[in-house]
Amino acid sequence: MSATSKVPLKDGMEGFVSDWASDQRAFKGVPWGKAMMWIFLLSDTFIFSIFLISYMTARWSTVEPWPNTSEVFALTVNGVSVPLLLIAIMTFILITSSGTMAMAVRSGYQKKRKQAAALLYLTAILGLSFVGMQAFEWSKLIEEGIRPWENPFGARQFGSIFFMVTGFHGFHVSVGVIFLFITARKVLRGDYDTGRRGFFTWQKGRYEIIETMGLYWHFVDLVWVFIFAFFYLW
Amino acid sequence: MSAAVNNNVENHDDHHHHKETFITKWVFSQDHKMIAKQYFVTGVLVMGVIGVLMSLLFRIQLAWPEESFSVFEIFLGDRWAPDGVMDPNIYLALVTIHGTIMVFFVLTAGLSGTFSNLLIPLQIGARDMASGFLNMIAYWLFFISSVIMVASLFVEAGPAAAGWTIYPPLSALPQTQPGSGAGMTLWLVSMAFFIASSLLGSLNYIVTVLNLRTKGMTMFRLPLTIWAFFVTAIIGVISFPVLLSAALLLIMDRSFGTSFFLSDIFVQGEVLHYQGGSPVLFEHLFWFLGHPEVYIVLLPALGITSEIIATNSRKPIFGYRAMVASILAIAFLSTIVWGHHMFVTGMNPFLGSVFTFTTLLIAIPSAVKAFNYIATLWKGNLQLNPAMLFSIGLVSTFITGGLTGIILGDSALDINVHDTYFVVAHFHLVMGISALYGLFAGVYHWFPKLYGRMMNKTLGYVHFWITAIGAYGIFFPMHFIGMAGLPRRYYTNTAFPYFDDLADINVLITVFALITGLAQLIFLYNFIHSMYFGKKAEKNPWKSNTMEWTAPVEHIHGNWPGKIPEVYRWAYDYSKPGKKEDFVPQTTPIAKGEKITEH
């Protein structure tokens, strides 16, 4: 550890600054991969914020009525139209997968190889089912005639935004699923115990990778909560 | 703390396992020094030459409008210069691609890519970047982006021609002009790759500076170069994603029929089906990147200047903490001033006055920097080598260009000169020329570190003086033709008798541009010649304090043989009383009874 951190920190702002500015590491005990993921997520936040802001400007400026989401996204079960049924299930699944992800991180740090791998596979499968349901939702809407450039239920921006935002989020989930499967396989094979090197990076991985993966996954989950609130519920 | 997070040691170990082949050493290198050279060759030597050449072509057209030149036929071919007369469409394309290449490829990737990669690990005492692999990917994404941008020059209907700011609806509708067809699509794809590259690069820079410093290297002992690169990377991480979003939405508008930026519109008598979008939204998104981008270009150059001016004045930098604070203040303010590019879009005048206020605030940290440079130079033991001359040149253009910034930042004044050559003069001086001077200064100063040889000093002087006089010769008269009302981006002004008086000034500017452009060949020659035949460099040719000069001249993996040196003091102990030499490297322990001067 750094020499400065042995000295008790001063109170208030001064201590805060000298802690951050101490030599060697600003984030003490944090591997660079995790720090990098946090900063990446900061920039990704900007991308999604811009999409949501663009959505809000479009919604405010359009002269046509905005479609009623609880009707557009309703599913008919036994002859009863249940609003937002599919979306509710999707949200539930994604949030559940965040839980299994968190459990996987814990198992990883406990070096419980098989348990961590199993939880990662479970998370990946939940994510995959989310993408599957999204595909179903897309095809249902496309069948009903909603396109990026037109919308029989009202404002055409509805279609544009829907495909743009959920598509970009779905892309994030898909990328996450792929990396979850890769990480799960590596954990199961014991790469992080034996120090086997990555195929492309030629670097040794560590169990901390699961936590870094987890940060991304929770972020994607959090973004979905915002999309759910602003696009589906509003 | 377990050894597991000791990044430096681990990184170093990891590199020893695989043998270096030609491919891993010269092509897919993960070594930051090689990647720096790759960035320089691609970004500055290749893209820079293309960008400058384009400006010379359209300057010739502006000086002698619609006349026939064989040089047009050589570079533009029959397609774009029938009988040697430049086609108006290619004029617009040249202006657009010149802007894009110079701002993004040369002064963002070329400048930051070269010097952040070279200097961050060497000056903070790290073995390499946090992730050599991501660093390599970042370079290759930039390479792909450059290839696509160059390829877009050769498409049938011509490259993108909507200006480097690509405002819709002009850029969104292929019907509006030939340049909004496939050329525009390639432009957007190229920029998407560019942004991905910039993001990966920036992530690496930030994490490396935060977490891989050597023992004793606290944040407030970092050389100002590193502070500048670090903050530049932070601005990049928060502003480039916004351009990515805007580009994606524009791609949707162009290719998938959405109406994010398009509203009811007639093009050539045809009613288009778009409705409800807002082109002003695009301007907001573009300038949310666009203004911070100015500082992404400028801050590294200012950082390089701080370092070179202190070294070559043999004096401690004046107001180190004030310099750090001003970098941070500029970074923060740069994200809340974008509206000053949009005073004439019909935005609420009240909003305009808010943006005027925040914009004028930037003058304060900028002035802090300018005064600190002058105070550092004041009564210094000036070593006027080419690097130092270019740094002083930067201070000059930074002030000249900065002063007109105050005029343009004020909405009441800006509206009168909006979209005239006054604006062109302003941003070329303050960001184009200043950043280029920083780039040149950096190359002259760190060439021994890059290639282990010295550049020719005499050629450096010739290069500097022609460039310095030429740059003012080009851009100073532009203020006047701008105030006279000459609009930018026009193919020719012969249609307006009012502008006939300005024709001679345009000829003058073009003559200066041609001379200055050709003078850059001296630099190219000097660079390439010195690479192979320059005088062998000693370890610390400028008697500098920073850590990179303690590393061996020959590049090795891991930068230092054996242990990484420790740091005991700040980087600016020049001419310290009681010392035999007029410099004390950061790695020298504090002597008994020595007064600590860092602040």
CSV table of N, CA, C and O in Angstrom, one decimal, chain B residues 443-485:
chain,number,residue,atom,x,y,z
B,443,VAL,N,6.5,16.6,-30.7
B,443,VAL,CA,7.3,15.7,-31.5
B,443,VAL,C,8.8,16.1,-31.4
B,443,VAL,O,9.6,15.3,-31.2
B,444,TYR,N,9.1,17.4,-31.5
B,444,TYR,CA,10.5,17.9,-31.4
B,444,TYR,C,11.0,17.5,-30.0
B,444,TYR,O,12.2,17.1,-29.9
B,445,HIS,N,10.2,17.6,-28.9
B,445,HIS,CA,10.7,17.4,-27.6
B,445,HIS,C,10.9,15.9,-27.3
B,445,HIS,O,11.9,15.5,-26.7
B,446,TRP,N,9.9,15.1,-27.7
B,446,TRP,CA,9.9,13.6,-27.4
B,446,TRP,C,10.4,12.7,-28.5
B,446,TRP,O,10.3,11.5,-28.3
B,447,PHE,N,10.9,13.3,-29.6
B,447,PHE,CA,11.4,12.5,-30.6
B,447,PHE,C,12.5,11.6,-30.1
B,447,PHE,O,12.6,10.4,-30.4
B,448,PRO,N,13.4,12.1,-29.3
B,448,PRO,CA,14.5,11.2,-28.7
B,448,PRO,C,13.9,10.0,-28.0
B,448,PRO,O,14.5,8.9,-27.9
B,449,LYS,N,12.7,10.2,-27.3
B,449,LYS,CA,12.1,9.2,-26.6
B,449,LYS,C,11.4,8.2,-27.5
B,449,LYS,O,11.4,7.0,-27.3
B,450,LEU,N,10.9,8.7,-28.6
B,450,LEU,CA,10.2,7.8,-29.6
B,450,LEU,C,11.2,7.0,-30.4
B,450,LEU,O,11.0,5.8,-30.6
B,451,TYR,N,12.2,7.6,-30.9
B,451,TYR,CA,13.1,6.9,-31.9
B,451,TYR,C,14.5,6.8,-31.4
B,451,TYR,O,15.4,6.3,-32.2
B,452,GLY,N,14.9,7.4,-30.3
B,452,GLY,CA,16.2,7.3,-29.8
B,452,GLY,C,17.2,8.2,-30.6
B,452,GLY,O,18.4,8.0,-30.5
B,453,ARG,N,16.7,9.1,-31.4
B,453,ARG,CA,17.6,10.0,-32.1
B,453,ARG,C,17.1,11.4,-32.0
B,453,ARG,O,16.0,11.6,-31.6
B,454,MET,N,17.9,12.4,-32.4
B,454,MET,CA,17.6,13.8,-32.3
B,454,MET,C,17.1,14.2,-33.7
B,454,MET,O,17.6,13.8,-34.7
B,455,MET,N,16.1,15.2,-33.6
B,455,MET,CA,15.7,15.8,-34.9
B,455,MET,C,16.7,16.9,-35.2
B,455,MET,O,17.3,17.5,-34.3
B,456,ASN,N,16.8,17.3,-36.5
B,456,ASN,CA,17.6,18.4,-36.9
B,456,ASN,C,17.1,19.7,-36.4
B,456,ASN,O,16.0,20.1,-36.7
B,457,LYS,N,17.9,20.4,-35.7
B,457,LYS,CA,17.5,21.7,-35.1
B,457,LYS,C,17.3,22.8,-36.1
B,457,LYS,O,16.3,23.5,-36.1
B,458,THR,N,18.2,22.9,-37.1
B,458,THR,CA,18.1,24.0,-38.1
B,458,THR,C,16.8,23.8,-38.9
B,458,THR,O,16.1,24.8,-39.1
B,459,LEU,N,16.6,22.6,-39.3
B,459,LEU,CA,15.3,22.4,-40.1
B,459,LEU,C,14.1,22.8,-39.2
B,459,LEU,O,13.1,23.3,-39.7
B,460,GLY,N,14.3,22.5,-37.9
B,460,GLY,CA,13.2,22.8,-37.0
B,460,GLY,C,12.9,24.3,-36.9
B,460,GLY,O,11.8,24.7,-36.9
B,461,TYR,N,14.0,25.1,-36.9
B,461,TYR,CA,13.8,26.5,-36.8
B,461,TYR,C,13.2,27.0,-38.1
B,461,TYR,O,12.2,27.8,-38.0
B,462,VAL,N,13.6,26.5,-39.3
B,462,VAL,CA,13.0,26.9,-40.5
B,462,VAL,C,11.6,26.6,-40.5
B,462,VAL,O,10.7,27.4,-40.9
B,463,HIS,N,11.3,25.4,-40.1
B,463,HIS,CA,9.9,24.9,-40.0
B,463,HIS,C,9.0,25.8,-39.1
B,463,HIS,O,8.0,26.3,-39.5
B,464,PHE,N,9.6,26.2,-38.0
B,464,PHE,CA,8.8,27.0,-37.0
B,464,PHE,C,8.5,28.4,-37.6
B,464,PHE,O,7.4,28.8,-37.6
B,465,TRP,N,9.6,29.0,-38.1
B,465,TRP,CA,9.4,30.4,-38.5
B,465,TRP,C,8.4,30.5,-39.7
B,465,TRP,O,7.6,31.4,-39.8
B,466,ILE,N,8.6,29.6,-40.7
B,466,ILE,CA,7.6,29.7,-41.8
B,466,ILE,C,6.2,29.4,-41.3
B,466,ILE,O,5.3,30.1,-41.7
B,467,THR,N,6.1,28.4,-40.5
B,467,THR,CA,4.8,28.1,-40.0
B,467,THR,C,4.2,29.2,-39.2
B,467,THR,O,3.0,29.5,-39.3
B,468,ALA,N,5.0,29.8,-38.3
B,468,ALA,CA,4.4,30.8,-37.4
B,468,ALA,C,4.0,32.1,-38.2
B,468,ALA,O,2.9,32.6,-38.0
B,469,ILE,N,4.8,32.5,-39.1
B,469,ILE,CA,4.4,33.7,-39.9
B,469,ILE,C,3.3,33.3,-40.8
B,469,ILE,O,2.3,34.0,-41.0
B,470,GLY,N,3.4,32.1,-41.4
B,470,GLY,CA,2.3,31.6,-42.4
B,470,GLY,C,1.0,31.5,-41.7
B,470,GLY,O,0.0,31.9,-42.2
B,471,ALA,N,1.0,30.9,-40.5
B,471,ALA,CA,-0.3,30.7,-39.8
B,471,ALA,C,-1.0,32.0,-39.5
B,471,ALA,O,-2.2,32.1,-39.8
B,472,TYR,N,-0.3,33.0,-39.1
B,472,TYR,CA,-0.9,34.3,-38.9
B,472,TYR,C,-1.3,34.9,-40.2
B,472,TYR,O,-2.3,35.6,-40.3
B,473,GLY,N,-0.4,34.7,-41.2
B,473,GLY,CA,-0.7,35.2,-42.5
B,473,GLY,C,-2.0,34.7,-43.1
B,473,GLY,O,-2.8,35.4,-43.8
B,474,ILE,N,-2.3,33.4,-42.8
B,474,ILE,CA,-3.6,32.8,-43.2
B,474,ILE,C,-4.7,33.3,-42.4
B,474,ILE,O,-5.7,33.8,-43.0
B,475,PHE,N,-4.6,33.2,-41.1
B,475,PHE,CA,-5.8,33.4,-40.3
B,475,PHE,C,-6.1,34.8,-39.8
B,475,PHE,O,-7.2,35.1,-39.5
B,476,PHE,N,-5.1,35.6,-39.8
B,476,PHE,CA,-5.3,37.0,-39.3
B,476,PHE,C,-6.2,37.8,-40.3
B,476,PHE,O,-7.2,38.4,-39.9
B,477,PRO,N,-5.9,37.8,-41.6
B,477,PRO,CA,-6.8,38.5,-42.5
B,477,PRO,C,-8.3,38.0,-42.5
B,477,PRO,O,-9.2,38.7,-42.8
B,478,MET,N,-8.4,36.7,-42.1
B,478,MET,CA,-9.8,36.1,-42.1
B,478,MET,C,-10.7,36.8,-41.2
B,478,MET,O,-11.9,36.9,-41.4
B,479,HIS,N,-10.1,37.4,-40.1
B,479,HIS,CA,-10.9,38.2,-39.2
B,479,HIS,C,-11.6,39.3,-39.9
B,479,HIS,O,-12.8,39.6,-39.7
B,480,PHE,N,-10.8,40.0,-40.8
B,480,PHE,CA,-11.3,41.2,-41.4
B,480,PHE,C,-12.4,40.8,-42.5
B,480,PHE,O,-13.4,41.4,-42.6
B,481,ILE,N,-12.1,39.8,-43.3
B,481,ILE,CA,-13.1,39.5,-44.3
B,481,ILE,C,-14.3,38.9,-43.6
B,481,ILE,O,-15.5,39.0,-44.1
B,482,GLY,N,-14.1,38.3,-42.4
B,482,GLY,CA,-15.3,37.8,-41.7
B,482,GLY,C,-16.1,39.0,-41.2
B,482,GLY,O,-17.4,39.0,-41.3
B,483,MET,N,-15.5,40.0,-40.6
B,483,MET,CA,-16.2,41.2,-40.1
B,483,MET,C,-16.9,41.9,-41.3
B,483,MET,O,-18.0,42.5,-41.1
B,484,ALA,N,-16.3,41.8,-42.5
B,484,ALA,CA,-16.9,42.4,-43.7
B,484,ALA,C,-18.1,41.6,-44.1
B,484,ALA,O,-18.9,42.0,-45.0
B,485,GLY,N,-18.3,40.4,-43.5
B,485,GLY,CA,-19.5,39.6,-43.8
B,485,GLY,C,-19.3,38.4,-44.7
B,485,GLY,O,-20.3,37.8,-45.1
